[in-house]
Each structure stands twice: as structure tokens, then as C-alpha cells.
Short mmCIF file of C-alpha atoms in Angstrom, two decimals:
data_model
loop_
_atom_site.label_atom_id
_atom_site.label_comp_id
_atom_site.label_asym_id
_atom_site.label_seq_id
_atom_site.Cartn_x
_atom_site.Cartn_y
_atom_site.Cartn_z
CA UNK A 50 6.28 -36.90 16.55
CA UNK A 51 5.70 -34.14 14.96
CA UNK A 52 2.08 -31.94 14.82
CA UNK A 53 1.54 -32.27 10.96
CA UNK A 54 1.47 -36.41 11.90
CA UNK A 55 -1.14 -36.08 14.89
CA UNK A 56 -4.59 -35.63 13.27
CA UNK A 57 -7.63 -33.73 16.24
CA UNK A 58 -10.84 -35.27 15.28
CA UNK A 59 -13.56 -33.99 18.07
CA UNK A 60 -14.63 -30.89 16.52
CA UNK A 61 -16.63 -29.18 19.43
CA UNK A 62 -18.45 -26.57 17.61
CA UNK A 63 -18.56 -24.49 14.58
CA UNK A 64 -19.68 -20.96 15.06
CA UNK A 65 -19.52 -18.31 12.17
CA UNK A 66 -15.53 -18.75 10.88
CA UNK A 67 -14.38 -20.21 14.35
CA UNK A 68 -13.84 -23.70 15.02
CA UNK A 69 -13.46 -25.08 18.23
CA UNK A 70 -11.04 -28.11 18.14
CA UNK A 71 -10.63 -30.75 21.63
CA UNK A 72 -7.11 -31.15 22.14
CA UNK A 73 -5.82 -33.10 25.54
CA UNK A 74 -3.72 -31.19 27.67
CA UNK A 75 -0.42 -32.03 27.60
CA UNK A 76 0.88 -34.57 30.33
CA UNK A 77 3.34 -32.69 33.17
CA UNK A 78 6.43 -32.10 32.03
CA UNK A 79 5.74 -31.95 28.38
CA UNK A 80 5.92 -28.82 26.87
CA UNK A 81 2.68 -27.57 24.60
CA UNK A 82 3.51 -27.79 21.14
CA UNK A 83 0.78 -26.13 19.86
CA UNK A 84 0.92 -22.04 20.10
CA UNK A 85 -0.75 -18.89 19.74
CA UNK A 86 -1.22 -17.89 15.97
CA UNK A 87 0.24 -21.10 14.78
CA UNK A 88 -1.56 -22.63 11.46
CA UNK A 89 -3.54 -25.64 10.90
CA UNK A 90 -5.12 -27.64 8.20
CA UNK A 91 -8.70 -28.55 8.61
CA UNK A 92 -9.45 -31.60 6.57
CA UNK A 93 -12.98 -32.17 5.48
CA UNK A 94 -13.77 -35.74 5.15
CA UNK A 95 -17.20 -35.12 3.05
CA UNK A 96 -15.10 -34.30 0.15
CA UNK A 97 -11.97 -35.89 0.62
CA UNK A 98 -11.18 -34.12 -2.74
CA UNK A 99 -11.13 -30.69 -1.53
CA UNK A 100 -8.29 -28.60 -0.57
CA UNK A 101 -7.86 -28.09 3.79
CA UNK A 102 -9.03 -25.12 4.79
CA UNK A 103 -6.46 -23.17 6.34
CA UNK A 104 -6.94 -21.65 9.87
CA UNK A 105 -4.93 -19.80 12.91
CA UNK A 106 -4.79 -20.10 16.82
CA UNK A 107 -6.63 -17.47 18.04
CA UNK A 108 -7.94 -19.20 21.04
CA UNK A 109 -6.34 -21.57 23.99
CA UNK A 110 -8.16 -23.08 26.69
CA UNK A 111 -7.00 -25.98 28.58
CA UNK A 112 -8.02 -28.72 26.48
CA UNK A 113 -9.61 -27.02 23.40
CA UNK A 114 -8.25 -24.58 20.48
CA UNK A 115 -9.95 -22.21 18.60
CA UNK A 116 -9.15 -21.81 15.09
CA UNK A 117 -10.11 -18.82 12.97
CA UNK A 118 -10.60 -20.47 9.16
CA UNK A 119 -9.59 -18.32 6.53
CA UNK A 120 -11.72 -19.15 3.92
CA UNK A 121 -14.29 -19.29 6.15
CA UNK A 122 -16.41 -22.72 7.33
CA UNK A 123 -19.17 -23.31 4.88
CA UNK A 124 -18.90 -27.04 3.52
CA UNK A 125 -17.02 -27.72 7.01
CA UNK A 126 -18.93 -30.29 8.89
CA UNK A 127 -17.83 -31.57 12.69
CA UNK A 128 -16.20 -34.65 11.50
CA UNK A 129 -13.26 -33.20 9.77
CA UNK A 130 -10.33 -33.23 11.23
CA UNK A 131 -7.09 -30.79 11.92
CA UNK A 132 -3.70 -31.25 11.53
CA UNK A 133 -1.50 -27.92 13.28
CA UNK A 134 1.47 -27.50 11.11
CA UNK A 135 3.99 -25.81 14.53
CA UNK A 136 4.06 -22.45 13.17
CA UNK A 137 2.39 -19.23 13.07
CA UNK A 138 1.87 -17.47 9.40
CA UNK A 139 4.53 -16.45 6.88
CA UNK A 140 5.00 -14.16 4.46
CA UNK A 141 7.51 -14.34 1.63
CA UNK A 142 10.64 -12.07 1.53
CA UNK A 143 13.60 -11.40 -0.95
CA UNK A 144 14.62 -8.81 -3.25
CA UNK A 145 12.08 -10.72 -6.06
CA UNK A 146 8.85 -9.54 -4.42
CA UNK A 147 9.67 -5.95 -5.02
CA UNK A 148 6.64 -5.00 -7.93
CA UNK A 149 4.42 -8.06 -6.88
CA UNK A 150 1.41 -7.64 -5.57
CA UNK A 151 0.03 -10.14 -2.79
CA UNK A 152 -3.88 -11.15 -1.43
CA UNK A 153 -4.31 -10.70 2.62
CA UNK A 154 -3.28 -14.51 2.54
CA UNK A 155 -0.13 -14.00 0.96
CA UNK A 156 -0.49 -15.47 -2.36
CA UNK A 157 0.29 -13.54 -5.08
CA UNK A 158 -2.79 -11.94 -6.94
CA UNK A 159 -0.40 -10.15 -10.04
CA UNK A 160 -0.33 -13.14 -12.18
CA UNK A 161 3.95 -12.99 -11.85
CA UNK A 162 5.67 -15.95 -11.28
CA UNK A 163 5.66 -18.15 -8.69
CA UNK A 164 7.84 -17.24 -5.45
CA UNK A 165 7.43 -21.24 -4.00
CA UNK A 166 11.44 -21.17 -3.76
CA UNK A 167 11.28 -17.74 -2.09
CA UNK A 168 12.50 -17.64 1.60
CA UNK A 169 9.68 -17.07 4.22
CA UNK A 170 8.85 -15.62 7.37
CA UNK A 171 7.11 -15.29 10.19
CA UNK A 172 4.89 -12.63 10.78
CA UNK A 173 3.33 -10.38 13.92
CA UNK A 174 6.51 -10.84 15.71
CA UNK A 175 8.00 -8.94 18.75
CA UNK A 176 8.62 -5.16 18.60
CA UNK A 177 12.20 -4.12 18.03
CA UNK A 178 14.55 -3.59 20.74
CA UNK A 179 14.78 -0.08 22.17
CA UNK A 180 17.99 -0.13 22.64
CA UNK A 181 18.55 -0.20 19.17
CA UNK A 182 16.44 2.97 18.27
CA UNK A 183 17.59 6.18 17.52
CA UNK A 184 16.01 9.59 17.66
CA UNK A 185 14.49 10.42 14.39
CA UNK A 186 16.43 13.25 12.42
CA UNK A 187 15.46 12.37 8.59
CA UNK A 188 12.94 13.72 6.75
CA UNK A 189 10.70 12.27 4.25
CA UNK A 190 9.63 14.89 1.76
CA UNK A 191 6.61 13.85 -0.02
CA UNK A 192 6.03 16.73 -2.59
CA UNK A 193 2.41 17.57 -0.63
CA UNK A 194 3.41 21.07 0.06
CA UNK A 195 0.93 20.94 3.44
CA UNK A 196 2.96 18.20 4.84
CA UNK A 197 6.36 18.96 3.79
CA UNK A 198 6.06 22.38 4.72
CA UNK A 199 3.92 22.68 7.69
CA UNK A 200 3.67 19.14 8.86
CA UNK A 201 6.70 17.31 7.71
CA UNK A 202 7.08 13.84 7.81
CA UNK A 203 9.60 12.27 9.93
CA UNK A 204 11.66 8.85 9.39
CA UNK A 205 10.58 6.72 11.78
CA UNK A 206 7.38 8.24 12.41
CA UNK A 207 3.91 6.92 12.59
CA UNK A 208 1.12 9.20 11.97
CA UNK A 209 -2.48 8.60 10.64
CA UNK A 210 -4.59 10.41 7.70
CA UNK A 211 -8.26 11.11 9.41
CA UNK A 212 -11.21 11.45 7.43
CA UNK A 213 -14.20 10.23 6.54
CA UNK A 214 -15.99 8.12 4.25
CA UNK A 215 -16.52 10.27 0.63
CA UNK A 216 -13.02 11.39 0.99
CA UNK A 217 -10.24 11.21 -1.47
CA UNK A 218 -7.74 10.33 1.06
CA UNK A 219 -6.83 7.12 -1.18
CA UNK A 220 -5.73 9.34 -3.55
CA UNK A 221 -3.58 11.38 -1.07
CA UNK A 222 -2.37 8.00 0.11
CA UNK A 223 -1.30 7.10 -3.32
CA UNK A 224 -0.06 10.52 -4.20
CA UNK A 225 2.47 10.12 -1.30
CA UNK A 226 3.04 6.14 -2.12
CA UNK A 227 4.31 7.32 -5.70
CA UNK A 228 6.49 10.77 -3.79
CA UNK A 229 8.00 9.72 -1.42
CA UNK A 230 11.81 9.66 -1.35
CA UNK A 231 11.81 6.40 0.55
CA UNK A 232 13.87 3.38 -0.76
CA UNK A 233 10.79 0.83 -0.60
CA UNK A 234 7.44 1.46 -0.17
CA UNK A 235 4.89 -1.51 1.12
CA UNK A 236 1.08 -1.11 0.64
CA UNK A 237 -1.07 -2.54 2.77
CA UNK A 238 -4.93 -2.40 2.29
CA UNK A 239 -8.10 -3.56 4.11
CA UNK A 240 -11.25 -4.03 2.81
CA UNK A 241 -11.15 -2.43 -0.55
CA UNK A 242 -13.23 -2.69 -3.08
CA UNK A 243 -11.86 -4.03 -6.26
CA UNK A 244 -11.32 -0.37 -8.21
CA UNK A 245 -9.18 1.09 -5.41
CA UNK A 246 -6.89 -1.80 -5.21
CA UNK A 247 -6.54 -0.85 -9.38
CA UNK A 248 -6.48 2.20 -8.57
CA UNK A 249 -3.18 1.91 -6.55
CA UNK A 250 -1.63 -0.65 -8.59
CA UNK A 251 -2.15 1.42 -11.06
CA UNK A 252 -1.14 4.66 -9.44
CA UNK A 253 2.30 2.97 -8.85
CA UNK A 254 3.07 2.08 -12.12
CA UNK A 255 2.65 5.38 -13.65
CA UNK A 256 4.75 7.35 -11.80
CA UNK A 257 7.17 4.66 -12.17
CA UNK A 258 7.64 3.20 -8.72
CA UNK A 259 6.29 0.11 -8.90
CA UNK A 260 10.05 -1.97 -8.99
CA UNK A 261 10.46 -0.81 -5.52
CA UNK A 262 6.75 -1.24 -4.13
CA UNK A 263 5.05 -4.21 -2.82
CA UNK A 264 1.08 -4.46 -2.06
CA UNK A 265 -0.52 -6.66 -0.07
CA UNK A 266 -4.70 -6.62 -0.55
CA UNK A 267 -7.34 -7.90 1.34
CA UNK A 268 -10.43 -7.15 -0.74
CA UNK A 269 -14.06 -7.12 0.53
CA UNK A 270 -15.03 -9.70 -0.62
CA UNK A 271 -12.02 -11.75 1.05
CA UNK A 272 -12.21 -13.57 4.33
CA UNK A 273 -12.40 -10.78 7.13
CA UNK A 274 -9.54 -13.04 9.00
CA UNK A 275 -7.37 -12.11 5.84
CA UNK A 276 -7.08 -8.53 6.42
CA UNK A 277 -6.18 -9.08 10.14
CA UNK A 278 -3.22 -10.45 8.55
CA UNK A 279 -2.21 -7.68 6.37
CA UNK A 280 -0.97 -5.08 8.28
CA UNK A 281 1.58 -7.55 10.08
CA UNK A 282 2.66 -8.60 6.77
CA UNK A 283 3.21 -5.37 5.96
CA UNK A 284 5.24 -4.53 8.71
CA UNK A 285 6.93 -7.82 8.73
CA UNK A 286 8.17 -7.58 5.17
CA UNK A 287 9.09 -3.47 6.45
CA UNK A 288 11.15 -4.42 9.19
CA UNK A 289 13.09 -7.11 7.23
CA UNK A 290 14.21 -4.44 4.41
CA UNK A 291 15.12 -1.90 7.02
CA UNK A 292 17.22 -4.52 9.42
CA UNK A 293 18.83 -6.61 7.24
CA UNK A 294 19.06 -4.21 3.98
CA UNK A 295 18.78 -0.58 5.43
CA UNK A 296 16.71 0.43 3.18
CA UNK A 297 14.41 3.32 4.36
CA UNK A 298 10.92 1.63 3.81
CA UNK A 299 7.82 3.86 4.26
CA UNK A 300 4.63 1.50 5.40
CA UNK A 301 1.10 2.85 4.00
CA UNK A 302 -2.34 1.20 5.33
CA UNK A 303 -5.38 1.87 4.61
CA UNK A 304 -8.31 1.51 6.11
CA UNK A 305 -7.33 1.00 9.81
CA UNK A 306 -10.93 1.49 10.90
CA UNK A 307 -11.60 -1.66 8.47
CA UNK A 308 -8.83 -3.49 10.64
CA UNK A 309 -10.75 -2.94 14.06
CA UNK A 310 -14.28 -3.68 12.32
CA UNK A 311 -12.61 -6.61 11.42
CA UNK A 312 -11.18 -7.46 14.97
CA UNK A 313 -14.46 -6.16 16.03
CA UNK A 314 -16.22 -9.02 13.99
CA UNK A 315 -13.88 -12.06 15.51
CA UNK A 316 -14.19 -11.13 18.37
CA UNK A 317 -18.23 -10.98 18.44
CA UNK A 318 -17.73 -14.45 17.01
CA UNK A 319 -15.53 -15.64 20.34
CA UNK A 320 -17.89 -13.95 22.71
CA UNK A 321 -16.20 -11.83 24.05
CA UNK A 322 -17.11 -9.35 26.32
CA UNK A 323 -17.53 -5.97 24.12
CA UNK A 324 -15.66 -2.62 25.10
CA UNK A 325 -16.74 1.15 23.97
CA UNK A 326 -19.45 0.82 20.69
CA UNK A 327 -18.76 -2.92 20.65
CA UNK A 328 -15.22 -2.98 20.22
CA UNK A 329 -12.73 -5.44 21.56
CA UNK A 330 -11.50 -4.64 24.87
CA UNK A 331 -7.90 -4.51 23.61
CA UNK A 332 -7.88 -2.27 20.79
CA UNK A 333 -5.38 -0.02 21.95
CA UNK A 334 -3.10 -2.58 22.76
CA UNK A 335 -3.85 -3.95 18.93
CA UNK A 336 -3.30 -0.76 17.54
CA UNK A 337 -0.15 0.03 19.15
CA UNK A 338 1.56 -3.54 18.93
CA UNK A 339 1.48 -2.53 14.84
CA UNK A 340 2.14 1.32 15.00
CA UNK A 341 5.28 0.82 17.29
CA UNK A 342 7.28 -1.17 14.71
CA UNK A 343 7.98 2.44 13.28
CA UNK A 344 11.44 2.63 14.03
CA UNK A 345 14.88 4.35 12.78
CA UNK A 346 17.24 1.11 13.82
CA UNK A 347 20.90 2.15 14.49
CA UNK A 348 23.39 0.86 11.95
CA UNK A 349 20.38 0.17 9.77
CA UNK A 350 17.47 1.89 7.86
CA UNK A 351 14.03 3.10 9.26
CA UNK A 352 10.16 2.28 8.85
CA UNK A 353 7.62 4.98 8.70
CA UNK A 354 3.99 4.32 9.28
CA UNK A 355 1.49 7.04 7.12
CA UNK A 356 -1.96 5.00 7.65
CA UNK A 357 -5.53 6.34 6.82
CA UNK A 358 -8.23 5.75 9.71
CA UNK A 359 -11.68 6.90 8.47
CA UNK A 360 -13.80 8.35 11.34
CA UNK A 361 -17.42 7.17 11.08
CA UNK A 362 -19.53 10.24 11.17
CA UNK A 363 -16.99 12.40 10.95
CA UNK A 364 -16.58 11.45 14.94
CA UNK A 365 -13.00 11.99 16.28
CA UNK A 366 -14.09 10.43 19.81
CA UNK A 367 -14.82 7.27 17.91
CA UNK A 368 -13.01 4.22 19.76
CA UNK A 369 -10.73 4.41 16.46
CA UNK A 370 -9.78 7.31 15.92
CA UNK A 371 -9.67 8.05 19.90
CA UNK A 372 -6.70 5.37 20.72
CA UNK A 373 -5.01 6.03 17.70
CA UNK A 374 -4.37 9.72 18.59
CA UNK A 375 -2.84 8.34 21.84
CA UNK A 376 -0.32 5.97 20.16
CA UNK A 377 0.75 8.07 17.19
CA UNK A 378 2.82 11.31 16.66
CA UNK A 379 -0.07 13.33 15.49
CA UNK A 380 -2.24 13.19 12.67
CA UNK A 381 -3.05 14.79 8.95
CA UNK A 382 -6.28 16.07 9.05
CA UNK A 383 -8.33 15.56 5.65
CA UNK A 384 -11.51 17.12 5.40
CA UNK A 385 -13.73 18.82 2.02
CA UNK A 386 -10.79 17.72 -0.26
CA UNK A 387 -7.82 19.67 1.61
CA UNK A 388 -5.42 18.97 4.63
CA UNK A 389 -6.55 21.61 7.44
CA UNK A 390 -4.04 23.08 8.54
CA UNK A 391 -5.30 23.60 11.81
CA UNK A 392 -6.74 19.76 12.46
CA UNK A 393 -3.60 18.00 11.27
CA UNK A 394 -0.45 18.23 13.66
CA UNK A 395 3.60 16.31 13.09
CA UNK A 396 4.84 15.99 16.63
CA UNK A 397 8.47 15.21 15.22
CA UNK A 398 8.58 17.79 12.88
CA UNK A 399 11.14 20.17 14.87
CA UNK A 400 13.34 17.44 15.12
CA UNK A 401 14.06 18.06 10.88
CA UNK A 402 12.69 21.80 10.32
CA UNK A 403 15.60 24.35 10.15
CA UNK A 404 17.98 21.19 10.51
CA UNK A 405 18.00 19.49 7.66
CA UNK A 406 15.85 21.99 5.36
CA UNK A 407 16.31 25.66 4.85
CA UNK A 408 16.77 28.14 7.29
CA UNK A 409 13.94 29.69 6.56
CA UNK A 410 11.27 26.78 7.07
CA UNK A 411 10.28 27.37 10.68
CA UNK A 412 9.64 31.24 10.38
CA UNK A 413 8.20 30.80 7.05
CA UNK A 414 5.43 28.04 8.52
CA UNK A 415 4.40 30.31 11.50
CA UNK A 416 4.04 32.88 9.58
CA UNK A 417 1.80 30.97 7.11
CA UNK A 418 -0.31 29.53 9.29
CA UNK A 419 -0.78 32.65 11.56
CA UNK A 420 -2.21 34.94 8.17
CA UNK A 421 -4.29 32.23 7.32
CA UNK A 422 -5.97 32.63 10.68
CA UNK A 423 -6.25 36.02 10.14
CA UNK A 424 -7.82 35.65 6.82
CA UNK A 425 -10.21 32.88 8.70
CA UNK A 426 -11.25 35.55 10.88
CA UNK A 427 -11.24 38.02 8.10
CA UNK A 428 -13.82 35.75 5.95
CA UNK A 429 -15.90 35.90 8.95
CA UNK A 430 -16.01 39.79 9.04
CA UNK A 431 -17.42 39.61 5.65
CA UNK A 432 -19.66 36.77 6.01
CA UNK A 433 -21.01 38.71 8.73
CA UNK A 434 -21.05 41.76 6.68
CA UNK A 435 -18.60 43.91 8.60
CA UNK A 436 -16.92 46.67 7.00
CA UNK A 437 -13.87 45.26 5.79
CA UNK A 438 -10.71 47.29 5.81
CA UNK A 439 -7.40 47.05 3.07
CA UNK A 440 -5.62 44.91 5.47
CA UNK A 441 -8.90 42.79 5.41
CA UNK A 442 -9.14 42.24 2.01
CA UNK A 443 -5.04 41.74 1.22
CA UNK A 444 -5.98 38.92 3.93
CA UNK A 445 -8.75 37.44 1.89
CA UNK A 446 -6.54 37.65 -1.20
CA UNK A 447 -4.39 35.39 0.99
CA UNK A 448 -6.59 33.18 2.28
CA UNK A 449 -7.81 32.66 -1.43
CA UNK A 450 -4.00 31.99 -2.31
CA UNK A 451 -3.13 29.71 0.46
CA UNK A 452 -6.14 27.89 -0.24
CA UNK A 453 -5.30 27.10 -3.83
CA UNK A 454 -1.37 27.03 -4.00
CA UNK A 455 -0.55 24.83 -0.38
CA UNK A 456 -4.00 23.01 0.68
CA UNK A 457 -5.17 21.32 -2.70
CA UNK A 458 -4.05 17.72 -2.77
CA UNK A 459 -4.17 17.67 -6.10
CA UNK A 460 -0.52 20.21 -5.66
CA UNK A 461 2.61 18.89 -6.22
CA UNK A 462 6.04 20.74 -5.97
CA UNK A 463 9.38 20.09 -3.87
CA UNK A 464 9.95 21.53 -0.81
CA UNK A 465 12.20 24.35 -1.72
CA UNK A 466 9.56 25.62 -4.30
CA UNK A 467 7.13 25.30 -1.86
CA UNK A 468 9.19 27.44 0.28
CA UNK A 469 9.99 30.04 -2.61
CA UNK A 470 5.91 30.43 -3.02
CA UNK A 471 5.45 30.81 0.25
CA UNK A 472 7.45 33.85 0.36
CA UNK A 473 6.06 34.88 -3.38
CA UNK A 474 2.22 34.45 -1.95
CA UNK A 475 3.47 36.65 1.10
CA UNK A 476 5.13 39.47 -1.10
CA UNK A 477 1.76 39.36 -3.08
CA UNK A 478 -0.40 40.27 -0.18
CA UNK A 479 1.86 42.10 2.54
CA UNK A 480 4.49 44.49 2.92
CA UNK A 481 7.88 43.56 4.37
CA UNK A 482 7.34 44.67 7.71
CA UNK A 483 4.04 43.46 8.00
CA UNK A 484 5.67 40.28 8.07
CA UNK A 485 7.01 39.94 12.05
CA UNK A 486 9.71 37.80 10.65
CA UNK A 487 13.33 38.03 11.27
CA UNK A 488 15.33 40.54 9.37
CA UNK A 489 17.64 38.77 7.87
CA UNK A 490 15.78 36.31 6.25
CA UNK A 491 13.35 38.88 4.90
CA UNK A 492 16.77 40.64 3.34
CA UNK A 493 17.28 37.17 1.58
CA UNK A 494 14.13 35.49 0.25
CA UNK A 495 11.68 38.13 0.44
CA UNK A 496 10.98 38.53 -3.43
CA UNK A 497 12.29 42.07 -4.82
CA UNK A 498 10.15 43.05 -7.36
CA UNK A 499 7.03 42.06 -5.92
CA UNK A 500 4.34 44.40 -4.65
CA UNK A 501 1.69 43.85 -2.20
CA UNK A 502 -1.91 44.54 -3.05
#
């Protein structure tokens, strides 16, 4: 018999969006047929004309299951009854929901047609294989001259955006959404408020990338159970292009801090014991079991995680931000409307700088950076009101350069023009040998005519 046929009556309790369900323990021998994230239907018998509310395992105990409802449990009294369906959530997948746009439940919100006939799958399920990982070597180039040039983006890799509330790190996100040389890209927001999700649809179909996109939302206003589901759909839909399709399929989330506010709030609702600022216990292990499906699979194509995670306060020692830094290969750092050079930090960029871009990306980075420290240190001179000297001031003309040519987000060029102004913005402000760099790529890209001053 099969669980859809067996109908749980004894509701213990209801408590916020959790319902505690008595189911006997199965006799010895028998195997449980009920499992961890599996879905049931909760029928209310006070209106026998509603729809069930839908709900997920979240909770076993010998002879009870909690169920987290979806649509949450007002109207739900303790004589309805639940039917577990045998298996955990699924999210649809084929070629047709490239361009559609999906809610944190998986329905889709884009008024298409339907995808009933669609095949499904599960979702949250285990982490690749290692054996079947190779070490990343790709890059993605993104057109955001501060990543592809100084922090450059890796297949494979997974690496957050921090910043803070106020910040327009959406429109980065989308920015890099509608870049990015990746074959598919998959959206995945939490806890936005109707005019970003717009804004991203929108965003998409502009630059003309929505036929190889796919979104899934969970808005405010949705169930906060919904966007615990999104970033595993996400992934789930990720991994299925990359395995079976090789596509190279870059993954963007935001808000990750909505995601653990959201585990945050279940978890208050279950009791449990709270961790660091009220946090569940396991957040690290949450965190990771979703950033480690970034993979490059052998004989197949890659997923690359690029989330946002806002840090309340501005707080990098928030619970957050703090175990996200220990599971992913560095960060972008996104502060007053530019990407700090100095905060933000690609762990796997080596593995693609000088190897698969020019020659002169490495040397042309350090040296980069290492002026614009200077100038830093220069600007405090002046704010200080040292005397400045002409080296000062050809650094402040280069701090003001870097500042608006490379940190903007609002720039957009490819990499090998971001290279060639690098070298312009250099010839601008210093002299040849001012430059520590090695000879002979100063005899081939240092511009000619140009004349520092």
C-alpha cells in the first residue's frame, strides 16, 4: 500500500507553519517509508472544498513527523488529515524551461504555458562525486573590468558579492547575469521585493539573454519555507544542464543572508537550540551543502556559483558572512557603489591569468593595484595637507583614473580593452621605467605616443 492511500489523522500540534503529525513506528523489519524532505498533502476537513496544503519533512522523531506547510497553516485546524506522497520536492527540467520564470514553489509565475508534461526532478540531492572533478582552468569573463582583470572569475568557482543593505549589488548581479559568456544562466532569488524580481526579468530581456536564462523567485511576501527551496532548485536544475548537456551554467543567488534568516525563522519555530546571534547551529554545514555543487565535471560542463550575501551593519564577523568566507574561494567586495579592490579577493584566479588570457595580465594587475595604493597613500598626504610632490600628484591623477575607468560598476568593456586601458591609464601618469614591469612587455603594449603628466 502505498503512502498517498494511508491518510495520518492525530494532528499533535500546530505551531507557526509547522505541523506535528503522529505516525506509528514502523513494526521490526519493515522499512520506514516515510523520509526526510519528502512531501505531503494536508487535507483540511472544515472546507472540504479547498485545495491541500502542501508541506515537507523537516522533522522525524520516533512516532511523530514534522511538516513545514508551504502556504503556511492559517485555516488549518487539528482534525485535518495528511497524506505523504513518498517523495521529496521536484523541480521541472528540459530544454522548454529555458526563458521561464518560476515562484520558490516551482510553479511558473511568467504566464507561459504550462510545463505539466515536462519531466521532473528531485531536488537538494547529494554532492557530485569527487572523483569526477577536475581542476578549474576556464575563465568566465564577465565584461566588469574589476573582476575580469583583477579578480577573474573561474569555472567552477563559488564566490560571494558582500555588501550591505543600500547597495546596488542587484544591479552588479544582473550586469554579470546578462555578461557572462556562460551557456545557461539560472537565477535564483530570496526574498525580493516585487520591483527587483522586474528588475531582473527585465534586465535579461534587454540584453537579449533571456532564451538561455531561467529564474526562480521567492518574493517577500511568499511563504519563508519557499525560498529555502530555491537555491536547491537552482542548483538542481544547474547540475542537470552541466551533467547531462555540458553546458557551462553560471548559478546567481541573491540574497543568501535572506536564506539563513529564513532557516533562522524554521528553526525558532522547531525549538531548536540557537547558535551565534540566533542562528541555527548548522549553518555552515547549510551553506556549504549548496556552495559545493560548484563543480567543473570531467567529460561534461561546469557550474559556477556568483551569490550576493548582504552583511547586516556592514559586519563581516556576522555568522553569514563569517562561514561563508570559510567555504568559498574568496569574495567581491562591494562597498559606496564600486568593487574595492583591496576587500574583494579570486582564490582561483592564477589558475586562468597568463594561461588562458594575455601575457600581460598578471604584471599588468600588480602593477595596478600596487599605484593605486600609492595614490591611497598619496590622497592621504593631501588630506593631511602634506606637501605633495610631482610623483604625488601623477599618483592622484591615477587614483582619479582608476577610480573612474576600472571600479565603476556601471563600466563595461572586454577583457582585452580592459587590458589596453590599463596600460593607456599607466602611460598617462608614469614614465616607462617607473613602471617595475618586465621589459619586454613594456617594449610591446606600453602605448608610444603617450606622455606622462
Amino acid at each position: 500500500m502505498t503512502q498517498l492511500l494511508v491518510r495520518y489523522s492525530r494532528i499533535l500540534e500546530i505551531v507557526g507553519d509547522i505541523v506535528k503529525v503522529h505516525v506509528p513506528e514502523p513494526e521490526e523489519g519493515d522499512v520506514a517509508a516515510i523520509g526526510y524532505g519528502d512531501l505531503a498533502l494536508i487535507e483540511n476537513i472544515i472546507d472540504p472544498d479547498q485545495p491541500p496544503y502542501m508541506a515537507q519533512v523537516i522533522q522525524l522523531e520516533r512516532n511523530s513527523v514534522s511538516l513545514q506547510v508551504f502556504s503556511g497553516t492559517k485555516g488549518l485546524s487539528t482534525r485535518a488529515g495528511v497524506r505523504f506522497l513518498g517523495h521529496p520536492m521536484q523541480v521541472t527540467f528540459s530544454p522548454n524551461i529555458l526563458g521561464r520564470a518560476f515562484s520558490g514553489a516551482g510553479r511558473a509565475i511568467d504566464g507561459g504555458p504550462a510545463l505539466s508534461e515536462e519531466a521532473r526532478i528531485d531536488i537538494d540531492g547529494p554532492t557530485v562525486n569527487p572523483a569526477r572533478r577536475i581542476l578549474a582552468s576556464r575563465m568566465i569573463r564577465t565584461d566588469v573590468p574589476m573582476i575580469d582583470v583583477f579578480n577573474s572569475l573561474v569555472e567552477s568557482q563559488k564566490i560571494p558579492i558582500f555588501s550591505v543593505a543600500g547597495e546596488p549589488y542587484n544591479l552588479l548581479l544582473a550586469r554579470i547575469g546578462a555578461n557572462a559568456d556562460a551557456d545557461v544562466v539560472v537565477f535564483g532569488g530570496i526574498g525580493l521585493i516585487f520591483d527587483d524580481y522586474h528588475f531582473f526579468r527585465q534586465a535579461f530581456e534587454e540584453a537579449g539573454v533571456s532564451a538561455r536564462t531561467v529564474m526562480f523567485t521567492h518574493l517577500g511576501s511568499d511563504p519563508t519555507v519557499e525560498g529555502l527551496l530555491v537555491p536547491d532548485m537552482a542548483l538542481a536544475v544547474a547540475e542537470r544542464f552541466a551533467v547531462e548537456e555540458g553546458k557551462r551554467v553560471l548559478v546567481l543567488l541573491t540574497d543568501m543572508t535572506a536564506y539563513a534568516d529564513a532557516l533562522k525563522e524554521v528553526g525558532i519555530s522547531m525549538e531548536h537550540v540557537p547558535s551565534n546571534r540566533g542562528y541555527i547551529g548548522d549553518l555552515y554545514s547549510q551553506l556549504a551543502r549548496r556552495y559545493e555543487k560548484a563543480c567543473d565535471y570531467k567529460g561534461a560542463g561546469s557550474v559556477t556559483i556568483l551569490s550576493v550575501t548582504t552583511m547586516p551593519g556592514d559586519d563581516v564577523t556576522h555568522p553569514v558572512p563569517d562561514n561563508t568566507g570559510y567555504i568559498t574561494e574568496g569574495q567581491f567586495y562591494l562597498h559606496n557603489g564600486v568593487l574595492d579592490p583591496f576587500g574583494s579577493l579570486s582564490r582561483l584566479k592564477q589558475h586562468v591569468i597568463g594561461k588562458v588570457t594575455r601575457e600581460d595580465h598578471g604584471q599588468i594587475m600588480n602593477t595596478m593595484v600596487r599605484f593605486y595604493a600609492e595614490a591611497r597613500d598619496a590622497q592621504q598626504k593631501q588630506a593631511m595637507s602634506f606637501d605633495l610632490t610631482e610623483y604625488d600628484d601623477r599618483l592622484l591623477k591615477f587614483g582619479r583614473l582608476f577610480r573612474t575607468r576600472f571600479m565603476d560598476i556601471d563600466v563595461s568593456m572586454p577583457l582585452e580593452a580592459a587590458l589596453d586601458l590599463c596600460w593607456q591609464t599607466l602611460a598617462e601618469c608614469f614614465r616607462p621605467q617607473e613602471l617595475l614591469m618586465k621589459q619586454q612587455l613594456v617594449d610591446k603594449y606600453f602605448p608610444k605616443d603617450a606622455v606622462a603628466g
